[in-house]
Amino acid sequence: MGTRKKVHAFVRVKPTDEFAHEMIRYGDDKRSINIHLKKDIRRGVVNNQQTDWSFKLDGVLHDASQDLVYETVAKDVVSQALNGYNGTIMCYGQTGAGKTYTMTGATENYKHRGILPRALQQVFRMIEERPTHAITVRVSYLEIYNESLFDLLSTLPYVGPSVTPMTIVENPQGVFIKGLSVHLTSQEEDAFSLLFEGETNRIIASHTMNKNSSRSHCIFTIYLEAHSRTLSEEKYITSKINLVDLAGSERLGKSGSEGQVLKEATYINKSLSFLEQAIIALGDQKRDHIPFRQCKLTHALKDSLGGNCNMVLVTNIYGEAAQLEETLSSLRFASRMKLVTTEPAINEKYDAERMVKNLEKELALLKQELAIHDSLTNRTFVTYEPMDEIQIAEINSQVRRYLEGTLDEIDIINLRQIKEVFNQFRVVLSQQEQEVESTLRRKYTFIDRNDFAAISAIQKAGLVDVDGHLVGEPERQNFGLGVTPSSTKPGKKAKSKKTFKEPLRPDTPPSKPVAFEEFKNERGSEINRIFKENKSILNERRKRASETTQRINAIKREIDVTKEALDFQKSLREKQGEYENKGLMIIDEEEFLLILKLKDLKKQYRSEYQDLRDLRAEIQYCQHLVDQCRHRLLMEFDIWYNESFVIPEDMQMALKPGGSIRPGMVPVNRIVSLGEDDQDKFSQLQQRVLPEGPDSISFYNAKVKTEQKHNYLKTMMGLQQAHRK
Ligand code: ADP
Ligand code: MG
C-alpha cells in the first residue's frame, strides 16, 4: 500500500507452425521481444528507415499453457483482490490473436479454460481458506458494442428486461453501471453458470443482432466484500476484479468499409484510441486530468485503470510474418502501457452498524466492570447516571456541614459526585456572601467612603469616630433553638459521659421538643455544656464590648468639648493679636492645657478603640463557635432521635463501624428516608440486579431511585412539620 507500481504488461504469442523466427526474437530474460524487419519484404508498407524494434515488457509467453499464463498473469491480482485491492486484467490485440482464448478459454475443454474461470476458482478456494471472514462474491458481465451497454446476464429469469438503458454513474465509492445486473454467487458452480450464460448470450447476440463479437469489449467483474467474522471488527474491505476482453485492435475501414462495418470500425478505433489516450495520460504523472469520459469503455473502467488498482495487460499477438504490422502496433501499445504507474490501495470501509453495536457493547462491559468493582469494594449503591435534585441537595448539605466543621470529610464516590461537590461549594459560598451582606445591611447603614457630606453629618450625630469607623453596640442576637424551652428539668441530671442508656423504644416516638430536653440531659449533655459555656463567654465579651463602646462614646464627646474650647481659645487669641517669638507661637496656659488634654483624650480613645476591635474579633470567633455547637447539638439530636425512635435496629447494626455500610457511604437522610420495607426492597433488588446482567441495572436503578425520591420527600416534609411545631 502506498507504493507506486507499474502496470504489468505481458505478450502472449499465439502458437503457429509459421512462426517468423528470423523476424521475432526474444531476449534471454524472456522479457524483451525484438522485431527485425527485412527491408525488401514490406517496403511498401513500412516505408520508414527503421527496421529494428525492441520492446521490454514484463514477460513473453511463448507456447505457454493456460495454466502458466494464469500463474504468470492473474494469480497475484486475484489474491490481492481478496486483501482489498482492485485488480484489472485486460487482453489487447488484433482479432484472432487469442484474447478470448486467454480470457475465457475454451469453454468446452476444462484444461483449456482461461483466466476467468480460473480466477473464480481461486476466489472460492481462498474464501475456504479464510474462515475468519465472511466473504461475498458477486459478478456482472457487461458488453460494450458501438458505444452501447449490454448486460450479458440480463437473460436470467430473475433479472427481467431492463426498462431504461444502462448508464455509467460515478459516486464517491467509485464507478458503477446503473441497470447492470449483479449476481450474488455462493459457490464456484453458480459463478461458472453465470459465466457460461454470458458467453452463450455473447454468441447468440452476435447472430441475432448481427453483432460481430470481436468488435465488442466485454468486461466480466467479480465483486468481493469481506467482513471479519469477529463481530467487533468494524472495518470491512471491498474490491473488484475486472476481466476485460477488448475488441480487436486491428485498424479497420482503411479499405473503404461501409455501413455496419464502418460504424463498428469507427467506434472501436475511437474507444481503443481513447483507452490509449487515457492510459498515456495516466502514465504522464504531470497530467491531472485523465479523459475517462470520452467513451463508455474508459468511463466504465475509470476506477480500474491505473489509479489505486493492480493492473495487468496481456497483449495477444500472432507470431506470423504476415501480421507483423499489427503485431508492431500491439507491442507499441503494450510498451506505452508499461509506463503507467498505479498506486494500489486497500478499499477499507467502516460498518456503521457494527461500530454502534461495538460501542454499546463496550459501554455495557464497562458498566458491568464498574458494577463488579463496586460490589468488590462494597459500593453497590453507587450509580453512574446523572444526578437528580435529591442527590444534589444531599451534596449541598454535605458541603454545608463540611464548611461548618460538623462533617470531617466528604467521601469520594465518583467523578460526577466530585464535580457536584465543587459546584455546591460555589453555590454555598455565594449564598453565604449574600447572607453576610444582608446581615450587615440590617445592622448598619452603608455610606460611600467618598461621600464626605454624609460622613460629617454622621460624625456630628456621634455615630462615627474620628477615623471614620462606625461605632455602635453590636446587637444582641437571639439564637434560641426553636425547640429549646428555657428551663431544663431539674432532678434529671446527666449521668457520667459514656454510660448513657439509650431510651427504651416507645411505640410512638415522643415529640421533638420533649425528646430534645431529654437528649440535652443524656447523650447531648457534653455538647450542650460546651454550647452553654461558649454562649456565656460570648455574652460576657458582648457586655465588655458594649461597655467599651460606651466609654469610647464618652471620650468622643469629651474630645468634641475640648476641641470646641480649644477653638474658642484660638479665636480669642486671634482677636487679641498673636505673639510670636523667633517663629514660635506663644499661647497662654489655658490653651496649652487644653491641647494636652485633647492629646491625652485621643490616646485614650485609640487604646479603647483597639480594645473594642480585639473584642469584636473575639466575639466573632465565639459567635462562630456557638453556631457550630448549636448545629452539632441539633444534628446529633437528629441522629439520636432517629436511632432511638426511627431507624430500625438491624439497620443500625449495618451502620456501626465494621458493619456492611461504611459511614459516609449513604447519606444519613437517605437511610432515614428508607423505611423498613423500602430497605428490604432495596437489598433484594441489589441481589437480583447482577445475576440478570448489566442490562437490567438501569431499569432497577430507575425504580429504586423513584421510590427513594418519593420516600425522601415524604420524610423531609415530616421533619419540617416537626420543626415548625
Ligand atoms: P480473439 O478473441 O483475439 O479474436 P480468439 O481467442 O477467439 O481470438 O482466438 C482465435 C482462435 O485461435 C480460437 O479458435 C482459439 O481457440 C485459438 N487460439 C487462440 N490462442 C490460442 C492458444 N494460445 N492456444 C490454442 N489455441 C488458440
Ligand atoms: Mg475474441
CSV table of C-alpha atoms in Angstrom, one decimal, residues 165-489:
chain,number,residue,atom,x,y,z
A,165,PRO,CA,-30.9,2.0,-20.9
A,166,MET,CA,-27.9,1.4,-18.7
A,167,THR,CA,-25.9,4.4,-17.6
A,168,ILE,CA,-22.5,4.8,-16.1
A,169,VAL,CA,-22.7,6.5,-12.7
A,170,GLU,CA,-19.9,7.9,-10.6
A,171,ASN,CA,-20.1,8.4,-6.8
A,172,PRO,CA,-17.5,8.7,-4.1
A,173,GLN,CA,-17.3,4.9,-3.8
A,174,GLY,CA,-16.3,4.6,-7.5
A,175,VAL,CA,-17.9,3.9,-10.8
A,176,PHE,CA,-20.8,1.6,-11.3
A,177,ILE,CA,-23.2,0.8,-14.1
A,178,LYS,CA,-26.8,1.6,-13.3
A,179,GLY,CA,-29.1,-1.1,-14.7
A,180,LEU,CA,-26.4,-3.8,-14.9
A,181,SER,CA,-27.4,-6.9,-13.1
A,182,VAL,CA,-25.1,-8.0,-10.3
A,183,HIS,CA,-25.4,-11.6,-9.2
A,184,LEU,CA,-24.6,-13.0,-5.8
A,185,THR,CA,-22.9,-16.4,-6.0
A,186,SER,CA,-22.2,-18.5,-3.1
A,187,GLN,CA,-20.2,-21.2,-4.8
A,188,GLU,CA,-17.9,-21.9,-7.8
A,189,GLU,CA,-20.6,-23.7,-9.6
A,190,ASP,CA,-23.0,-20.8,-9.6
A,191,ALA,CA,-20.3,-18.5,-10.8
A,192,PHE,CA,-19.5,-20.8,-13.7
A,193,SER,CA,-23.1,-21.0,-14.7
A,194,LEU,CA,-23.2,-17.2,-14.9
A,195,LEU,CA,-20.0,-17.1,-17.0
A,196,PHE,CA,-21.5,-19.7,-19.4
A,197,GLU,CA,-24.7,-17.8,-19.5
A,198,GLY,CA,-22.8,-14.7,-20.5
A,199,GLU,CA,-20.7,-16.5,-23.1
A,200,THR,CA,-23.8,-18.0,-24.6
A,201,ASN,CA,-25.5,-14.6,-24.8
A,202,ARG,CA,-22.5,-13.2,-26.4
A,203,ILE,CA,-22.6,-15.8,-29.2
A,204,ILE,CA,-26.4,-15.5,-29.6
A,205,ALA,CA,-26.3,-11.8,-29.8
A,206,SER,CA,-23.6,-11.9,-32.4
A,207,HIS,CA,-26.1,-13.9,-34.6
A,208,THR,CA,-29.4,-12.3,-33.8
A,209,MET,CA,-28.3,-8.7,-33.6
A,210,ASN,CA,-25.7,-9.2,-36.3
A,211,LYS,CA,-23.0,-8.2,-33.9
A,212,ASN,CA,-19.5,-9.2,-34.6
A,213,SER,CA,-18.3,-10.4,-31.2
A,214,SER,CA,-14.8,-9.4,-32.0
A,215,ARG,CA,-16.0,-5.9,-32.3
A,216,SER,CA,-17.1,-5.5,-28.8
A,217,HIS,CA,-15.5,-5.1,-25.4
A,218,CYS,CA,-16.5,-7.4,-22.7
A,219,ILE,CA,-16.0,-6.8,-19.0
A,220,PHE,CA,-16.6,-9.5,-16.5
A,221,THR,CA,-16.4,-8.2,-13.0
A,222,ILE,CA,-16.0,-10.1,-9.7
A,223,TYR,CA,-17.1,-8.0,-6.7
A,224,LEU,CA,-15.8,-9.1,-3.3
A,225,GLU,CA,-16.8,-7.9,0.1
A,226,ALA,CA,-15.0,-9.3,3.2
A,227,HIS,CA,-16.3,-8.9,6.7
A,228,SER,CA,-14.5,-10.2,9.6
A,229,ARG,CA,-16.4,-13.0,11.4
A,230,THR,CA,-15.1,-11.3,14.6
A,231,LEU,CA,-18.1,-9.1,15.1
A,232,SER,CA,-16.1,-6.5,16.9
A,233,GLU,CA,-14.2,-5.7,13.7
A,234,GLU,CA,-15.7,-2.6,12.3
A,235,LYS,CA,-13.6,-2.4,9.2
A,236,TYR,CA,-14.5,-4.4,6.1
A,237,ILE,CA,-13.0,-4.5,2.7
A,238,THR,CA,-14.4,-4.4,-0.8
A,239,SER,CA,-12.7,-4.9,-4.1
A,240,LYS,CA,-13.4,-5.8,-7.6
A,241,ILE,CA,-11.6,-7.7,-10.3
A,242,ASN,CA,-12.3,-6.6,-13.9
A,243,LEU,CA,-11.5,-9.1,-16.6
A,244,VAL,CA,-11.6,-7.3,-19.9
A,245,ASP,CA,-11.6,-8.8,-23.3
A,246,LEU,CA,-11.1,-5.9,-25.6
A,247,ALA,CA,-12.4,-5.6,-29.2
A,248,GLY,CA,-9.9,-6.4,-31.9
A,249,SER,CA,-7.3,-3.7,-32.2
A,250,GLU,CA,-6.7,-4.0,-36.0
A,251,ARG,CA,-7.2,-0.9,-37.9
A,252,LEU,CA,-10.4,-1.2,-39.8
A,253,GLY,CA,-12.0,0.7,-42.6
A,254,LYS,CA,-8.9,1.5,-44.4
A,255,SER,CA,-10.2,-0.3,-47.5
A,256,GLY,CA,-13.5,1.5,-47.8
A,257,SER,CA,-15.7,-0.2,-45.4
A,258,GLU,CA,-19.4,0.7,-45.4
A,259,GLY,CA,-22.4,0.8,-43.1
A,260,GLN,CA,-22.3,-1.5,-40.1
A,261,VAL,CA,-18.6,-2.3,-40.6
A,262,LEU,CA,-17.7,1.3,-40.9
A,263,LYS,CA,-19.7,2.2,-37.8
A,264,GLU,CA,-18.0,-0.6,-35.8
A,265,ALA,CA,-14.7,0.4,-37.1
A,266,THR,CA,-15.2,4.0,-36.1
A,267,TYR,CA,-16.3,3.1,-32.6
A,268,ILE,CA,-13.6,0.5,-32.0
A,269,ASN,CA,-10.9,2.7,-33.3
A,270,LYS,CA,-12.3,5.5,-31.2
A,271,SER,CA,-12.6,3.6,-28.0
A,272,LEU,CA,-9.3,1.9,-28.3
A,273,SER,CA,-7.6,5.1,-29.1
A,274,PHE,CA,-9.4,6.8,-26.1
A,275,LEU,CA,-8.2,3.9,-24.0
A,276,GLU,CA,-4.7,4.5,-25.2
A,277,GLN,CA,-5.1,8.3,-24.5
A,278,ALA,CA,-6.4,7.6,-21.1
A,279,ILE,CA,-3.5,5.2,-20.4
A,280,ILE,CA,-0.9,7.6,-21.8
A,281,ALA,CA,-2.4,10.4,-19.6
A,282,LEU,CA,-2.2,8.0,-16.7
A,283,GLY,CA,1.4,7.3,-17.5
A,284,ASP,CA,2.2,11.0,-17.6
A,285,GLN,CA,2.5,11.9,-13.9
A,286,LYS,CA,2.3,15.6,-14.6
A,287,ARG,CA,-1.2,15.3,-16.0
A,288,ASP,CA,-4.0,15.6,-13.6
A,289,HIS,CA,-6.9,15.4,-16.0
A,290,ILE,CA,-7.5,11.9,-17.4
A,291,PRO,CA,-10.0,11.8,-20.3
A,292,PHE,CA,-12.0,8.9,-18.9
A,293,ARG,CA,-15.4,10.1,-20.0
A,294,GLN,CA,-14.7,10.2,-23.7
A,295,CYS,CA,-16.1,6.8,-24.3
A,296,LYS,CA,-18.0,4.1,-22.5
A,297,LEU,CA,-15.1,1.8,-22.2
A,298,THR,CA,-12.7,4.2,-20.4
A,299,HIS,CA,-15.6,5.6,-18.4
A,300,ALA,CA,-16.8,2.2,-17.2
A,301,LEU,CA,-13.2,1.3,-16.3
A,302,LYS,CA,-12.4,4.6,-14.7
A,303,ASP,CA,-11.6,3.3,-11.3
A,304,SER,CA,-10.0,0.2,-12.6
A,305,LEU,CA,-7.4,1.7,-14.9
A,306,GLY,CA,-4.3,2.9,-13.2
A,307,GLY,CA,-5.2,4.6,-10.0
A,308,ASN,CA,-5.3,2.5,-6.9
A,309,CYS,CA,-5.5,-0.9,-8.5
A,310,ASN,CA,-3.3,-3.7,-9.7
A,311,MET,CA,-3.3,-3.7,-13.4
A,312,VAL,CA,-2.1,-6.3,-15.9
A,313,LEU,CA,-2.2,-6.1,-19.7
A,314,VAL,CA,-1.9,-9.2,-21.9
A,315,THR,CA,-1.1,-8.3,-25.5
A,316,ASN,CA,-2.0,-11.1,-27.8
A,317,ILE,CA,0.0,-11.3,-31.0
A,318,TYR,CA,0.4,-13.6,-33.9
A,319,GLY,CA,3.9,-14.9,-34.5
A,320,GLU,CA,3.5,-14.9,-38.2
A,321,ALA,CA,5.2,-12.6,-40.6
A,322,ALA,CA,2.0,-11.6,-42.4
A,323,GLN,CA,0.6,-10.0,-39.2
A,324,LEU,CA,3.8,-8.1,-38.3
A,325,GLU,CA,2.4,-4.7,-38.8
A,326,GLU,CA,-0.5,-5.2,-36.3
A,327,THR,CA,1.9,-7.0,-34.0
A,328,LEU,CA,4.2,-4.0,-34.0
A,329,SER,CA,1.2,-1.7,-33.3
A,330,SER,CA,0.1,-4.0,-30.4
A,331,LEU,CA,3.6,-4.1,-28.9
A,332,ARG,CA,3.8,-0.3,-29.1
A,333,PHE,CA,0.5,-0.2,-27.1
A,334,ALA,CA,2.0,-2.6,-24.6
A,335,SER,CA,5.1,-0.7,-24.0
A,336,ARG,CA,3.2,2.5,-23.5
A,337,MET,CA,1.0,0.7,-21.1
A,338,LYS,CA,4.0,-0.3,-19.1
A,339,LEU,CA,4.8,3.3,-18.4
A,340,VAL,CA,1.6,3.7,-16.4
A,341,THR,CA,2.1,3.6,-12.7
A,342,THR,CA,-0.6,2.8,-10.2
A,343,GLU,CA,-0.8,3.1,-6.5
A,344,PRO,CA,-2.7,0.1,-5.2
A,345,ALA,CA,-4.6,0.8,-2.0
A,346,ILE,CA,-7.0,-1.2,0.1
A,347,ASN,CA,-10.6,-0.3,-0.1
A,348,GLU,CA,-11.4,-0.2,3.6
A,349,LYS,CA,-14.8,0.7,4.8
A,350,TYR,CA,-16.5,1.0,8.1
A,351,ASP,CA,-19.5,-0.8,9.1
A,352,ALA,CA,-21.6,1.9,10.9
A,353,GLU,CA,-24.0,-0.6,12.4
A,354,ARG,CA,-21.1,-2.7,13.8
A,355,MET,CA,-19.5,0.4,15.2
A,356,VAL,CA,-22.6,1.4,17.1
A,357,LYS,CA,-23.0,-2.2,18.3
A,358,ASN,CA,-19.4,-2.3,19.4
A,359,LEU,CA,-19.7,1.0,21.3
A,360,GLU,CA,-22.8,-0.2,23.0
A,361,LYS,CA,-21.1,-3.4,24.0
A,362,GLU,CA,-18.1,-1.6,25.3
A,363,LEU,CA,-20.4,0.6,27.4
A,364,ALA,CA,-22.2,-2.3,28.8
A,365,LEU,CA,-18.9,-4.0,29.5
A,366,LEU,CA,-17.6,-1.0,31.3
A,367,LYS,CA,-20.7,-0.7,33.3
A,368,GLN,CA,-20.5,-4.3,34.2
A,369,GLU,CA,-16.9,-3.9,35.2
A,370,LEU,CA,-17.8,-0.9,37.4
A,371,ALA,CA,-20.6,-3.0,39.0
A,372,ILE,CA,-18.2,-5.8,39.8
A,373,HIS,CA,-15.6,-3.3,41.1
A,374,ASP,CA,-18.2,-1.6,43.2
A,375,SER,CA,-19.5,-4.8,44.6
A,376,LEU,CA,-16.0,-5.8,45.5
A,377,THR,CA,-15.4,-2.6,47.3
A,378,ASN,CA,-18.8,-2.6,48.9
A,379,ARG,CA,-20.1,0.3,46.8
A,380,THR,CA,-23.0,-1.4,45.1
A,381,PHE,CA,-25.2,1.6,45.9
A,382,VAL,CA,-23.1,3.8,43.6
A,383,THR,CA,-24.8,4.6,40.3
A,384,TYR,CA,-23.3,6.4,37.4
A,385,GLU,CA,-26.3,8.1,36.0
A,386,PRO,CA,-26.6,11.9,36.0
A,387,MET,CA,-27.6,13.2,39.5
A,388,ASP,CA,-31.2,14.1,40.4
A,389,GLU,CA,-32.1,17.1,42.5
A,390,ILE,CA,-32.3,15.0,45.7
A,391,GLN,CA,-28.7,13.8,45.3
A,392,ILE,CA,-27.6,17.3,44.6
A,393,ALA,CA,-29.5,18.5,47.7
A,394,GLU,CA,-27.6,15.9,49.7
A,395,ILE,CA,-24.3,17.0,48.4
A,396,ASN,CA,-25.2,20.6,49.2
A,397,SER,CA,-26.0,19.6,52.8
A,398,GLN,CA,-22.7,17.7,53.0
A,399,VAL,CA,-20.8,20.8,51.8
A,400,ARG,CA,-22.5,23.0,54.4
A,401,ARG,CA,-21.8,20.6,57.1
A,402,TYR,CA,-18.2,20.3,56.0
A,403,LEU,CA,-17.8,24.1,56.0
A,404,GLU,CA,-19.4,24.3,59.4
A,405,GLY,CA,-17.0,21.7,60.7
A,406,THR,CA,-19.6,19.1,61.6
A,407,LEU,CA,-18.5,16.8,58.8
A,408,ASP,CA,-14.9,15.9,58.8
A,409,GLU,CA,-14.6,14.8,55.2
A,410,ILE,CA,-16.8,14.3,52.1
A,411,ASP,CA,-16.3,10.7,50.8
A,412,ILE,CA,-15.3,10.5,47.2
A,413,ILE,CA,-17.9,8.3,45.3
A,414,ASN,CA,-17.4,9.0,41.7
A,415,LEU,CA,-16.4,11.7,39.2
A,416,ARG,CA,-19.9,13.1,38.8
A,417,GLN,CA,-20.1,13.4,42.6
A,418,ILE,CA,-16.8,15.2,42.9
A,419,LYS,CA,-17.8,17.7,40.2
A,420,GLU,CA,-21.1,18.3,42.0
A,421,VAL,CA,-19.3,18.8,45.3
A,422,PHE,CA,-17.2,21.6,43.8
A,423,ASN,CA,-20.4,23.0,42.2
A,424,GLN,CA,-22.1,23.1,45.6
A,425,PHE,CA,-19.1,24.7,47.2
A,426,ARG,CA,-19.7,27.6,44.8
A,427,VAL,CA,-23.4,27.7,45.5
A,428,VAL,CA,-22.9,27.7,49.3
A,429,LEU,CA,-20.2,30.3,49.0
A,430,SER,CA,-22.3,32.7,47.1
A,431,GLN,CA,-25.3,32.1,49.4
A,432,GLN,CA,-23.2,32.9,52.4
A,433,GLU,CA,-21.8,36.0,50.8
A,434,GLN,CA,-25.3,37.2,50.3
A,435,GLU,CA,-26.3,36.3,53.8
A,436,VAL,CA,-23.4,38.2,55.3
A,437,GLU,CA,-24.2,41.2,53.3
A,438,SER,CA,-27.8,41.3,54.2
A,439,THR,CA,-27.0,40.8,57.9
A,440,LEU,CA,-24.7,43.7,57.7
A,441,ARG,CA,-27.3,45.8,55.9
A,442,ARG,CA,-29.8,45.0,58.6
A,443,LYS,CA,-27.3,46.2,61.2
A,444,TYR,CA,-25.5,49.0,59.6
A,445,THR,CA,-26.0,51.8,57.2
A,446,PHE,CA,-23.5,51.8,54.4
A,447,ILE,CA,-22.0,55.1,53.4
A,448,ASP,CA,-19.9,55.8,50.4
A,449,ARG,CA,-16.3,56.4,51.6
A,450,ASN,CA,-16.1,59.4,49.3
A,451,ASP,CA,-19.4,61.0,50.4
A,452,PHE,CA,-17.9,63.5,52.8
A,453,ALA,CA,-21.1,65.4,53.5
A,454,ALA,CA,-22.8,62.2,54.7
A,455,ILE,CA,-19.8,61.3,56.8
A,456,SER,CA,-19.6,64.6,58.5
A,457,ALA,CA,-23.3,64.6,59.2
A,458,ILE,CA,-22.9,61.2,60.9
A,459,GLN,CA,-19.8,62.4,62.7
A,460,LYS,CA,-21.8,65.2,64.1
A,461,ALA,CA,-24.5,62.8,65.2
A,462,GLY,CA,-21.7,60.9,67.0
A,463,LEU,CA,-22.2,57.8,65.1
A,464,VAL,CA,-18.8,57.7,63.5
A,465,ASP,CA,-15.4,58.1,65.3
A,466,VAL,CA,-12.8,60.5,64.1
A,467,ASP,CA,-11.1,57.9,61.9
A,468,GLY,CA,-14.4,57.2,60.2
A,469,HIS,CA,-15.2,53.9,61.9
A,470,LEU,CA,-18.7,53.1,62.8
A,471,VAL,CA,-19.3,52.9,66.5
A,472,GLY,CA,-22.2,51.0,67.8
A,473,GLU,CA,-23.2,48.4,70.2
A,474,PRO,CA,-23.4,45.0,68.5
A,475,GLU,CA,-26.9,43.8,68.5
A,476,ARG,CA,-27.6,41.0,70.9
A,477,GLN,CA,-28.6,38.1,68.8
A,478,ASN,CA,-31.3,35.9,69.8
A,479,PHE,CA,-30.2,32.4,68.9
A,480,GLY,CA,-32.8,30.2,70.5
A,481,LEU,CA,-33.1,26.7,69.1
A,482,GLY,CA,-36.7,27.0,68.3
A,483,VAL,CA,-37.4,23.8,70.2
A,484,THR,CA,-35.4,24.7,73.3
A,485,PRO,CA,-37.5,25.5,76.3
A,486,SER,CA,-35.6,27.8,78.6
A,487,SER,CA,-35.9,25.6,81.6
A,488,THR,CA,-34.3,22.2,82.0
A,489,LYS,CA,-35.8,19.5,84.0
